[in-house]
Short mmCIF file of C-alpha atoms in Angstrom, two decimals:
data_model
loop_
_atom_site.label_atom_id
_atom_site.label_comp_id
_atom_site.label_asym_id
_atom_site.label_seq_id
_atom_site.Cartn_x
_atom_site.Cartn_y
_atom_site.Cartn_z
CA MET A 622 97.18 120.58 135.84
CA THR A 623 101.00 118.49 135.82
CA PHE A 624 104.22 119.28 137.16
CA GLU A 625 107.67 117.88 136.30
CA GLN A 626 111.19 117.85 135.84
CA SER A 627 112.45 119.65 132.76
CA PRO A 628 116.24 119.26 132.45
CA ARG A 629 118.29 121.86 131.21
CA ASP A 630 120.67 121.49 127.84
CA THR A 631 123.78 120.32 130.02
CA SER A 632 126.45 118.65 127.75
CA VAL A 633 129.05 121.50 127.96
CA ARG A 634 128.91 121.57 131.38
CA ARG A 635 128.80 117.47 131.95
CA ALA A 636 131.93 117.45 129.73
CA ALA A 637 133.87 120.23 132.39
CA VAL A 638 132.85 118.14 135.15
CA GLY A 639 133.79 114.71 133.78
CA ARG A 640 137.49 116.19 133.08
CA LEU A 641 137.72 117.49 136.35
CA THR A 642 136.95 114.52 137.85
CA PHE A 643 138.99 112.24 135.68
CA LEU A 644 141.85 114.87 137.57
CA ALA A 645 140.65 114.52 140.94
CA GLN A 646 140.70 110.63 140.82
CA HIS A 647 144.51 110.67 139.10
CA ASN A 648 145.45 113.49 142.35
CA SER A 649 146.15 115.97 139.32
CA LEU A 650 143.35 118.37 140.41
CA THR A 651 144.82 121.75 141.54
CA THR A 652 142.56 125.37 141.96
CA ASP A 653 144.01 126.22 138.75
CA HIS A 654 141.96 124.20 137.06
CA ILE A 655 138.88 124.67 138.60
CA LYS A 656 139.35 128.20 137.98
CA THR A 657 139.75 128.19 134.19
CA VAL A 658 136.65 126.32 133.76
CA ALA A 659 135.08 128.68 136.08
CA GLU A 660 136.03 131.60 134.07
CA ALA A 661 134.88 129.45 130.79
CA PHE A 662 131.35 129.75 132.22
CA GLY A 663 131.58 133.30 133.59
CA VAL A 664 130.47 131.47 137.31
CA HIS A 665 131.94 131.26 140.58
CA PRO A 666 134.66 128.47 141.43
CA ARG A 667 132.01 127.28 144.67
CA SER A 668 129.96 126.46 141.81
CA VAL A 669 132.07 124.18 139.73
CA ARG A 670 132.90 122.52 142.79
CA ARG A 671 129.10 122.03 143.07
CA TRP A 672 128.80 120.32 140.10
CA MET A 673 131.43 117.68 140.94
CA ASP A 674 129.55 117.29 143.99
CA ASN A 675 126.55 116.57 141.90
CA ALA A 676 128.64 114.35 140.17
CA ALA A 677 130.02 112.41 143.01
CA GLN A 678 126.30 112.00 144.31
CA HIS A 679 125.76 110.21 140.83
CA ASN A 680 128.40 108.16 139.61
CA ASP A 681 130.68 110.66 138.29
CA ARG A 682 127.91 112.04 136.36
CA TYR A 683 126.88 115.41 136.27
CA THR A 684 122.72 115.41 137.35
CA PRO A 685 121.33 118.83 137.48
CA GLN A 686 118.06 118.76 139.49
CA GLY A 687 116.45 121.09 137.16
CA ARG A 688 113.62 123.28 137.34
CA THR A 689 109.91 122.28 137.73
CA SER A 690 107.89 123.13 134.55
CA PHE A 691 104.42 123.88 133.32
CA THR A 692 103.51 120.72 130.45
CA LEU A 693 100.24 120.14 128.80
CA THR A 694 97.36 117.85 129.03
CA GLN A 695 95.84 115.96 126.35
CA GLU A 696 92.48 118.80 126.70
CA MET A 697 95.05 121.26 126.24
CA ARG A 698 96.68 119.71 123.18
CA ASP A 699 93.00 119.44 121.42
CA ALA A 700 92.10 122.77 122.85
CA VAL A 701 95.40 124.10 120.49
CA ALA A 702 94.20 122.15 117.57
CA LEU A 703 90.05 123.04 117.57
CA PHE A 704 91.55 126.59 117.50
CA CYS A 705 93.99 125.96 114.83
CA GLY A 706 96.74 126.88 116.23
CA ASN A 707 95.55 130.20 117.99
CA ILE A 708 97.29 130.10 121.61
CA ALA A 709 95.49 132.85 122.82
CA ALA A 710 91.93 131.71 122.50
CA ALA A 711 92.72 128.28 123.22
CA TYR A 712 93.82 129.63 126.80
CA ARG A 713 90.82 131.49 127.36
CA ASP A 714 88.21 128.64 126.11
CA LEU A 715 90.50 126.67 128.88
CA ARG A 716 90.63 129.63 131.84
CA LYS A 717 86.47 129.67 131.29
CA ARG A 718 86.09 125.89 131.51
CA GLY A 719 88.32 125.87 134.14
CA SER A 720 90.60 123.05 132.97
CA LEU A 721 93.68 125.29 134.18
CA GLY A 722 92.73 124.80 137.79
CA ASP A 723 92.06 126.98 140.38
CA ASP A 724 95.41 128.75 140.26
CA PRO A 725 95.44 128.91 136.54
CA VAL A 726 98.90 129.25 135.02
CA SER A 727 99.92 132.54 133.50
CA TYR A 728 99.39 132.94 129.48
CA ALA A 729 103.20 133.65 129.16
CA THR A 730 103.90 130.20 130.72
CA PHE A 731 100.89 128.36 128.67
CA HIS A 732 102.48 130.17 125.37
CA ARG A 733 105.67 128.87 126.24
CA ALA A 734 105.05 125.29 127.29
CA VAL A 735 102.62 125.53 123.66
CA THR A 736 105.78 126.76 121.65
CA THR A 737 108.02 123.88 123.53
CA ALA A 738 105.59 121.62 122.93
CA TYR A 739 105.39 121.81 119.39
CA THR A 740 107.19 122.58 116.11
CA PRO A 741 106.95 125.90 114.11
CA GLY A 742 106.12 123.60 111.27
CA PHE A 743 103.65 121.78 113.20
CA LEU A 744 102.06 124.77 114.40
CA ALA A 745 101.63 126.58 110.98
CA GLY A 746 99.89 123.65 109.82
CA LEU A 747 97.58 124.02 112.79
CA ARG A 748 96.70 127.21 110.71
CA GLY A 749 97.13 126.55 107.01
CA GLY A 750 97.32 122.76 106.74
CA GLU A 751 99.90 120.58 105.38
CA ARG A 752 100.85 123.44 102.48
CA GLU A 753 102.05 125.59 105.10
CA ARG A 754 103.59 123.23 107.07
CA ARG A 755 105.84 121.78 104.11
CA LYS A 756 107.36 125.02 104.22
CA PHE A 757 109.30 124.53 107.40
CA ASP A 758 110.44 121.11 105.99
CA VAL A 759 114.51 120.46 105.47
CA HIS A 760 115.51 118.36 102.11
CA PHE A 761 118.88 117.24 100.16
CA THR A 762 119.96 118.72 97.08
CA ARG A 763 120.37 116.61 93.87
CA ASP A 764 123.85 116.47 92.40
CA VAL A 765 123.86 118.73 89.38
CA GLY A 766 124.62 116.18 86.77
CA HIS A 767 125.65 116.60 83.35
CA ARG A 768 123.32 118.06 80.58
CA ASN A 769 120.02 116.18 79.28
CA GLN A 770 120.64 114.22 82.04
CA ALA A 771 117.23 115.34 83.32
CA TRP A 772 114.94 117.63 82.46
CA GLU A 773 111.56 118.81 84.82
CA GLY A 774 108.31 119.90 83.70
CA ASP A 775 105.06 121.83 85.08
CA HIS A 776 102.37 124.23 84.55
CA VAL A 777 101.96 127.83 85.63
CA GLU A 778 99.50 130.08 85.79
CA ALA A 779 100.44 133.35 84.66
CA SER A 780 100.14 136.28 87.06
CA VAL A 781 98.49 138.49 84.58
CA TRP A 782 94.91 139.12 83.04
CA VAL A 783 95.40 138.83 78.90
CA ASN A 784 92.96 140.35 76.77
CA VAL A 785 91.63 136.47 74.78
CA ASN A 786 89.47 137.93 71.85
CA GLY A 787 87.54 140.58 73.71
CA HIS A 788 87.75 138.13 77.63
CA ARG A 789 90.12 138.57 80.50
CA ARG A 790 91.61 135.17 80.86
CA LYS A 791 94.82 134.29 82.56
CA PRO A 792 96.64 132.46 80.31
CA TRP A 793 99.07 128.96 81.26
CA ILE A 794 102.27 128.10 80.62
CA THR A 795 103.95 124.27 80.45
CA TRP A 796 108.04 124.25 79.75
CA PHE A 797 110.60 121.80 80.44
CA ILE A 798 113.70 123.03 81.75
CA ASP A 799 117.16 121.43 81.93
CA CYS A 800 118.38 120.62 85.97
CA ALA A 801 121.77 120.64 85.10
CA THR A 802 122.10 123.86 83.20
CA ASP A 803 118.75 126.01 83.83
CA ALA A 804 118.08 125.83 80.23
CA ILE A 805 114.71 126.20 79.21
CA CYS A 806 114.47 123.78 76.64
CA GLY A 807 110.93 124.33 75.06
CA LEU A 808 107.44 125.78 76.28
CA SER A 809 104.00 125.92 74.85
CA VAL A 810 101.02 128.65 75.75
CA SER A 811 97.66 128.38 76.10
CA ALA A 812 94.83 130.41 76.60
CA GLN A 813 93.06 128.17 79.01
CA THR A 814 93.42 125.13 81.12
CA PRO A 815 96.37 122.82 79.65
CA SER A 816 95.82 119.82 78.16
CA ARG A 817 97.63 116.61 76.58
CA GLU A 818 98.19 119.20 73.79
CA ASN A 819 100.14 121.68 75.88
CA ILE A 820 102.37 119.06 76.95
CA LEU A 821 103.00 117.54 73.01
CA LEU A 822 103.88 121.03 71.95
CA ALA A 823 106.35 121.59 74.62
CA ILE A 824 107.90 118.11 74.37
CA ARG A 825 108.42 118.93 70.67
CA SER A 826 109.23 122.14 71.37
CA ALA A 827 111.84 120.95 73.50
CA VAL A 828 113.29 118.38 71.41
CA LEU A 829 114.18 120.09 68.35
CA ARG A 830 117.39 122.05 68.09
CA GLY A 831 118.24 124.54 65.23
CA ASP A 832 116.76 126.59 62.38
CA ASP A 833 113.74 127.86 64.36
CA HIS A 834 114.35 126.34 67.69
CA SER A 835 117.17 127.24 70.31
CA PRO A 836 120.20 125.46 70.73
CA PHE A 837 119.33 123.82 73.81
CA GLY A 838 117.08 120.64 73.70
CA GLY A 839 117.67 117.24 72.61
CA THR A 840 116.58 113.81 74.14
CA PRO A 841 116.99 113.51 77.99
CA GLY A 842 117.88 110.54 80.15
CA LEU A 843 114.62 110.98 82.40
CA VAL A 844 112.11 113.68 83.26
CA ARG A 845 110.73 114.16 86.21
CA ILE A 846 106.75 115.55 86.54
CA ASP A 847 103.81 115.49 89.17
CA ARG A 848 101.09 113.57 89.26
CA GLY A 849 99.15 115.66 86.98
CA LYS A 850 96.34 113.56 84.81
CA ASP A 851 97.64 115.17 81.58
CA PHE A 852 101.19 114.10 82.18
CA LEU A 853 100.19 110.75 83.11
CA SER A 854 98.46 110.34 79.84
CA ASP A 855 99.24 107.31 77.70
CA THR A 856 100.03 109.42 74.79
CA VAL A 857 102.44 111.59 76.74
CA GLU A 858 104.12 108.35 78.29
CA THR A 859 104.37 106.79 74.92
CA ALA A 860 106.13 110.41 73.02
CA PHE A 861 108.93 109.82 75.78
CA GLY A 862 108.92 106.32 75.90
CA ILE A 863 109.62 105.74 72.05
CA PHE A 864 113.10 107.13 73.13
CA GLY A 865 113.85 105.37 76.23
CA VAL A 866 113.21 108.57 78.35
CA HIS A 867 112.65 107.07 81.76
CA VAL A 868 109.30 109.35 83.26
CA VAL A 869 109.57 110.06 87.08
CA ASP A 870 106.23 110.31 88.33
CA LEU A 871 106.97 112.32 91.92
CA PRO A 872 104.55 112.02 94.92
CA PRO A 873 102.32 114.76 95.37
CA ARG A 874 102.33 117.72 97.13
CA HIS A 875 106.34 117.90 97.36
CA PRO A 876 107.28 120.62 95.12
CA GLU A 877 111.39 120.07 96.51
CA LEU A 878 111.27 116.94 94.68
CA LYS A 879 111.61 118.73 91.15
CA GLY A 880 112.66 121.87 92.78
CA THR A 881 114.23 123.21 89.42
CA VAL A 882 111.21 123.92 87.84
CA GLU A 883 109.70 125.40 90.85
CA ALA A 884 112.43 127.63 91.02
CA LEU A 885 111.47 128.68 87.57
CA ASN A 886 108.10 129.18 88.32
CA ASN A 887 109.18 131.38 91.17
CA ALA A 888 111.34 133.40 88.96
CA VAL A 889 108.54 134.22 86.53
CA LYS A 890 106.05 135.48 88.83
CA THR A 891 108.36 137.46 90.72
CA MET A 892 110.85 138.83 87.89
CA TYR A 893 108.77 139.23 84.55
CA PHE A 894 104.52 139.16 85.57
CA PRO A 895 104.75 142.64 88.25
CA SER A 896 106.14 143.93 84.77
CA LEU A 897 103.23 143.56 82.79
CA PRO A 898 99.86 145.46 82.50
CA GLY A 899 97.14 143.51 84.06
CA PHE A 900 99.71 141.75 87.34
CA VAL A 901 97.11 139.95 89.41
CA HIS A 902 98.81 140.69 92.90
CA ALA A 903 99.14 144.18 91.98
CA PRO A 904 98.86 146.95 94.87
CA ARG A 905 95.89 148.97 94.96
CA THR A 906 95.48 152.33 96.37
CA GLY A 907 91.45 152.52 97.15
CA ARG A 908 88.90 150.51 97.77
CA ARG A 909 87.51 149.30 94.30
CA THR A 910 87.91 145.52 93.94
CA LYS A 911 85.97 145.04 90.23
CA ALA A 912 88.30 144.83 87.44
CA ASP A 913 88.43 148.09 85.87
CA PRO A 914 87.43 148.03 82.04
CA ASP A 915 88.87 150.66 80.42
CA GLU A 916 92.48 149.02 81.43
CA ARG A 917 94.52 148.22 78.91
CA LEU A 918 95.97 144.60 78.72
CA LEU A 919 97.80 142.82 76.37
CA THR A 920 96.38 140.56 73.53
CA TYR A 921 97.41 137.11 73.64
CA GLU A 922 99.88 137.09 70.72
CA ALA A 923 101.58 140.15 72.93
CA PHE A 924 101.81 138.20 75.48
CA ILE A 925 103.70 135.64 73.95
CA ARG A 926 105.95 137.47 72.41
CA HIS A 927 107.03 139.18 75.89
CA LEU A 928 107.41 135.66 77.67
CA LEU A 929 109.68 134.40 74.36
CA ALA A 930 111.70 137.61 75.19
CA TRP A 931 111.76 136.82 78.79
CA VAL A 932 112.57 133.36 78.03
CA HIS A 933 115.92 134.41 75.85
CA GLU A 934 117.04 136.68 78.47
CA TRP A 935 116.91 134.08 81.03
CA ASN A 936 118.70 131.53 78.82
CA TYR A 937 121.53 134.27 77.58
CA GLU A 938 121.76 136.60 80.26
CA HIS A 939 120.39 135.28 83.39
CA ARG A 940 123.51 134.68 85.67
CA ILE A 941 122.57 131.86 88.37
CA ARG A 942 124.57 132.40 91.50
CA THR A 943 124.78 128.85 92.83
CA ARG A 944 126.78 128.54 89.68
CA ASP A 945 129.32 131.09 89.62
CA HIS A 946 127.74 133.64 88.20
CA ARG A 947 127.59 132.05 84.62
CA THR A 948 124.73 131.89 82.05
CA PRO A 949 122.61 128.55 80.88
CA CYS A 950 123.94 129.53 77.78
CA GLU A 951 127.52 128.72 79.29
CA LEU A 952 126.93 126.24 81.06
CA TRP A 953 125.14 124.22 78.39
CA HIS A 954 127.90 124.99 75.81
CA ASN A 955 130.96 124.33 78.49
CA ASP A 956 129.39 120.53 79.14
CA LEU A 957 130.80 118.24 76.85
CA THR A 958 128.09 115.68 77.24
CA PRO A 959 127.14 114.35 73.44
CA VAL A 960 123.29 115.41 72.76
CA TYR A 961 121.26 112.97 70.71
CA ASP A 962 118.81 115.06 67.89
CA PRO A 963 115.88 113.22 66.45
CA ASP A 964 114.77 113.32 62.91
CA PRO A 965 111.85 115.85 62.97
CA GLU A 966 109.98 113.69 60.79
CA ASP A 967 110.06 110.77 63.69
CA LEU A 968 108.16 113.18 66.11
CA HIS A 969 104.57 112.58 64.43
CA PHE A 970 104.26 110.19 67.32
CA THR A 971 103.31 113.45 69.70
CA LEU A 972 99.94 113.00 67.85
CA GLU A 973 96.73 110.68 69.11
CA THR A 974 96.26 108.11 66.77
CA HIS A 975 92.81 107.53 65.97
CA PRO A 976 91.77 103.95 65.92
CA THR A 977 90.72 102.74 62.53
CA PRO A 978 92.04 103.85 59.07
CA LEU A 979 89.91 106.18 57.34
CA THR A 980 89.73 106.12 53.41
CA ILE A 981 90.43 108.97 51.13
CA ASN A 982 86.79 109.93 49.51
CA SER A 983 86.46 112.31 46.20
CA ASP A 984 85.87 115.55 48.60
CA GLY A 985 88.78 113.83 51.39
CA VAL A 986 88.97 111.87 54.38
CA HIS A 987 86.04 112.69 56.61
CA TRP A 988 86.63 112.16 60.13
CA GLY A 989 83.82 113.22 62.84
CA LYS A 990 81.26 114.92 62.27
CA LYS A 991 80.79 116.96 58.85
CA ARG A 992 84.99 117.70 58.82
CA ARG A 993 86.40 116.69 55.04
CA TYR A 994 90.41 117.23 55.16
CA LEU A 995 91.44 117.48 51.92
CA ALA A 996 95.50 117.89 50.47
CA PRO A 997 97.38 118.05 46.95
CA TYR A 998 98.86 114.64 47.44
CA MET A 999 95.60 112.85 47.78
CA GLN A 1000 95.34 113.35 43.83
CA GLY A 1001 94.96 109.90 42.47
CA LEU A 1002 94.87 108.12 45.74
CA ARG A 1003 90.71 107.54 46.13
CA GLY A 1004 90.28 104.72 47.86
CA THR A 1005 93.52 104.64 49.90
CA LYS A 1006 93.25 103.68 53.05
CA VAL A 1007 95.29 106.15 55.64
CA VAL A 1008 95.87 105.93 59.30
CA LEU A 1009 94.78 109.46 60.75
CA ARG A 1010 96.77 111.41 63.20
CA TYR A 1011 95.69 114.75 65.03
CA MET A 1012 96.82 117.29 68.00
CA PRO A 1013 94.10 116.79 70.78
CA ARG A 1014 91.86 119.93 70.64
CA GLN A 1015 93.31 120.87 67.28
CA GLU A 1016 91.07 120.23 64.58
CA ARG A 1017 92.61 122.04 61.85
CA SER A 1018 94.75 119.93 60.27
CA ILE A 1019 95.62 116.35 60.94
CA GLU A 1020 98.56 113.92 59.71
CA LEU A 1021 97.88 110.98 57.49
CA TYR A 1022 99.59 107.81 57.05
CA ASP A 1023 99.71 104.89 54.41
CA ALA A 1024 97.63 102.15 56.00
CA LYS A 1025 99.84 99.58 54.45
CA ASP A 1026 103.50 100.09 55.40
CA GLY A 1027 103.12 103.05 57.63
CA THR A 1028 104.61 105.68 55.01
CA TYR A 1029 103.85 109.46 55.63
CA LEU A 1030 102.16 110.88 53.26
CA GLY A 1031 101.47 114.59 54.88
CA PRO A 1032 99.31 117.13 56.43
CA ALA A 1033 95.53 117.70 55.31
CA VAL A 1034 93.38 120.48 56.42
CA LEU A 1035 89.90 121.01 57.24
CA GLN A 1036 87.66 121.90 54.26
CA ASN A 1037 86.08 124.78 55.48
CA GLU A 1038 89.25 126.23 56.66
CA ALA A 1039 91.39 125.95 53.42
CA SER A 1040 92.62 129.54 52.47
CA PRO A 1041 92.46 130.24 49.00
CA GLN A 1042 96.35 129.66 48.21
CA GLU A 1043 95.58 126.14 49.43
CA ARG A 1044 92.39 125.31 47.22
CA ARG A 1045 94.88 126.11 44.32
CA GLU A 1046 97.25 124.34 44.72
CA VAL A 1047 94.60 121.27 45.48
CA ARG A 1048 93.49 122.54 41.83
CA ARG A 1049 96.88 122.85 40.40
CA ALA A 1050 97.27 119.38 42.06
CA ALA A 1051 94.64 117.53 39.76
CA ASP A 1052 96.10 119.77 36.83
CA ARG A 1053 99.25 118.26 37.05
CA GLU A 1054 98.06 114.64 37.46
CA ALA A 1055 95.55 115.06 34.48
CA GLY A 1056 99.18 116.08 32.51
CA ARG A 1057 100.96 113.67 33.70
CA LEU A 1058 98.43 110.92 32.43
CA ARG A 1059 97.76 112.86 29.38
CA THR A 1060 101.31 112.68 28.08
CA ALA A 1061 101.65 108.95 29.36
CA LEU A 1062 99.00 107.94 27.26
CA ASP A 1063 100.22 109.88 24.31
CA LYS A 1064 103.36 108.63 24.48
CA ALA A 1065 101.74 104.84 24.62
CA ASN A 1066 99.62 105.58 21.90
CA ARG A 1067 102.76 106.64 19.58
CA GLN A 1068 104.26 103.50 20.77
CA ARG A 1069 101.15 101.46 19.49
CA GLU A 1070 100.92 103.05 16.34
CA GLU A 1071 103.18 101.81 13.53
CA ARG A 1072 104.10 104.56 10.82
CA PHE A 1073 105.32 103.86 7.28
CA GLU A 1074 107.73 105.74 5.05
CA ALA A 1075 106.21 108.26 2.12
CA ASP A 1076 107.02 106.63 -1.42
CA THR A 1077 107.31 107.66 -5.14
CA VAL A 1078 107.21 104.62 -6.32
CA PRO A 1079 105.66 101.52 -6.51
CA THR A 1080 107.46 99.53 -3.23
CA THR A 1081 106.78 97.49 -0.29
CA PRO A 1082 106.08 99.62 3.09
CA ARG A 1083 109.22 100.51 5.29
CA PRO A 1084 108.48 101.48 8.13
CA VAL A 1085 109.36 105.17 9.92
CA SER A 1086 112.74 104.78 11.83
CA ASP A 1087 112.26 107.19 15.19
CA ILE A 1088 115.90 107.03 15.91
CA THR A 1089 117.82 110.06 15.86
CA GLN A 1090 121.18 110.72 14.81
CA GLU A 1091 122.37 111.35 18.48
CA GLN A 1092 120.54 108.20 20.25
CA ALA A 1093 122.13 106.34 17.64
CA ALA A 1094 125.59 107.70 17.91
CA GLU A 1095 125.17 106.95 21.87
CA ILE A 1096 123.98 103.34 21.31
CA LEU A 1097 126.74 102.41 19.06
CA ASN A 1098 129.40 104.09 21.46
CA GLY A 1099 128.38 102.13 24.25
CA HIS A 1100 128.69 98.76 22.08
CA ARG A 1101 132.10 99.98 21.35
CA GLN A 1102 132.57 100.62 24.77
CA HIS A 1103 131.37 97.25 25.79
CA ALA A 1104 133.65 95.27 23.22
CA HIS A 1105 136.54 97.60 24.17
CA ALA A 1106 136.08 95.75 27.89
CA ASP A 1107 135.40 92.17 26.67
CA GLU A 1108 139.00 92.89 25.16
CA THR A 1109 140.53 94.24 27.75
CA ARG A 1110 139.68 90.91 29.97
CA PRO A 1111 138.71 87.94 27.62
CA ASP A 1112 139.89 85.68 30.47
CA LEU A 1113 136.59 87.38 31.80
CA ILE A 1114 133.86 86.45 29.48
CA PRO A 1115 134.23 83.21 27.53
CA LEU A 1116 134.63 83.67 23.40
CA PRO A 1117 131.17 82.31 21.75
CA GLY A 1118 132.25 79.11 19.68
CA PRO A 1119 132.58 79.13 15.91
CA THR A 1120 129.55 79.54 13.53
CA ALA A 1121 129.53 77.57 9.93
CA THR A 1122 130.72 80.37 8.00
CA TRP A 1123 134.10 80.21 9.96
CA THR A 1124 136.66 77.87 7.79
CA ASN A 1125 140.32 76.64 8.93
CA THR A 1126 142.55 77.98 6.39
CA GLN A 1127 145.55 74.34 6.92
CA ASN A 1128 142.60 72.24 6.18
CA LEU A 1129 141.36 74.52 3.20
CA ALA A 1130 145.42 74.25 1.79
CA GLU A 1131 145.83 70.63 2.33
CA SER A 1132 142.71 70.04 0.40
CA ARG A 1133 143.51 72.24 -2.17
CA PRO A 1134 145.23 70.98 -5.36
CA ARG A 1135 149.14 72.34 -5.50
CA SER A 1136 148.67 73.69 -8.67
CA ALA A 1137 146.45 76.51 -7.36
CA ALA A 1138 147.46 79.67 -6.23
CA PRO A 1139 147.75 80.11 -2.49
CA LEU A 1140 145.29 81.46 -0.09
CA LEU A 1141 147.45 84.10 0.95
CA PRO A 1142 150.27 85.96 -0.64
CA PRO A 1143 153.83 84.85 0.80
CA LEU A 1144 155.61 87.03 3.31
CA PRO A 1145 158.35 89.43 2.25
CA ASP A 1146 161.99 88.43 2.93
CA PRO A 1147 163.39 89.66 6.15
CA THR A 1148 165.44 92.87 5.64
CA ASP A 1149 169.35 93.41 6.72
CA SER A 1150 167.81 95.60 9.37
CA TRP A 1151 165.78 92.32 11.00
CA ARG A 1152 168.41 90.19 11.21
CA PRO A 1153 170.57 90.03 14.62
CA ALA A 1154 174.48 91.20 14.31
CA ALA A 1155 176.37 89.29 13.19
CA LEU A 1156 178.66 87.74 16.17
CA PRO A 1157 182.38 87.27 16.06
CA SER A 1158 183.81 84.22 14.48
CA PRO A 1159 186.08 82.37 17.21
CA PRO A 1160 189.70 81.64 16.29
CA GLU A 1161 190.63 78.91 14.68
CA GLU A 1162 193.05 76.07 16.31
CA PRO A 1163 195.87 75.13 14.99
CA THR A 1164 195.96 71.73 13.31
CA ASP A 1165 199.21 69.38 12.48
CA GLU A 1166 198.59 70.10 8.77
CA SER A 1167 199.61 73.51 9.15
CA HIS A 1168 203.38 72.54 10.70
CA ASP A 1169 203.93 70.66 7.99
#
């Protein structure tokens, strides 16, 4: 056991003594100054003079002697850690082993020494581990920013038992929230532990807007996630990387780094789950701890329906105290930041890709063991190589692409799970394909065969013309329009050279005898109306003869 001097917090007192010492050195110190300081501290003026005497002995700096206090040794610190922060148990063990000396200190003194040596966060860590210690940490808050500047995504387990096909299970929710507006952009629900499938469905739901989706979403600038292996999969990284979305991989066990989605997780646990039947943390009045077999639970479909209603209430009715009591919807529409909406057909990147191309067979595409997939558009494509993409853990439907140019063909369903309507569509597609083929072959046969007109007298065979009056008029009309266009701009299309049947009339007139009749009738004489009006003749000048 050791004792040492423990100074008290004397910064304010030291400041007052420094001011009085300065006045004394310049012969300006008066009794009123000392009384004023004494009244401020609530002490007698003699105490203030003792403080000044202490400063004079320590180079004009107030340095109190302090009180002796009890401090912990290393053995005592080890005992407190051994008993997981239980100060009373550590004190009893130390006193039993004689580690507190012949004259042991009281429990109050030992407790005060422990609480002085350790912070509340450290003691909480000794009792509950690192998770409890983090509750006493402080951290900075990020700037609000603009919409779609940053998203945060996470999984949360529902604190509600749900009836999933006759079994009691707690669903999982995967969602993405916009950090600037607190708007829930998209989510997905799973009856088991979430995987890549849940993340990809949530991404698709969050990115798309309009129609069946909410007005919140688009393409974010970055997404903050934790170090879950499903969030760090290549599929998820590719899904965000195609649109240049940076994925921020946060260190583990630091929920404050994605505080927006963590606040949403806490909100759904306190605002929504307690109101549902089957709440896990509901208080019990009896000692029974087993589940009640007669307890009426929500079905899986009803749970999703209630959850979507709560999300709608969160986005449109929940008012945020730290955002001037505005709703996420108001915050979103008041922000004029442009939103990029990708084409829904471009979101097939959220699917897994089969490593090797497959072939369309007579019974569809073979994938896996005894799995055949069919679709109406496969009619006539037997033998075509296709690229298969699928949703993990969802094998009922797949997406097919042409292996040559990557053209999207469409979805295909599992044969054994195809509905009667889907089977009828496949048969109808085959009938339509056969009908188009018959039409093409019949037309080709008609064009291949040459038909002749019927005759009643001996004559040469005359082919039958299949052209109708309307078709002939259309063809002639087209030729006339083309001719008019040529006459309108003859400089654009050069005229053809003269043929042998063309004749020059001037050369022909010279070669004919004079007695022969003219080739063309002579033009008539112009009438009087063609002649220009007669101009008045100028006056005649007088001549010399007229004067004679």
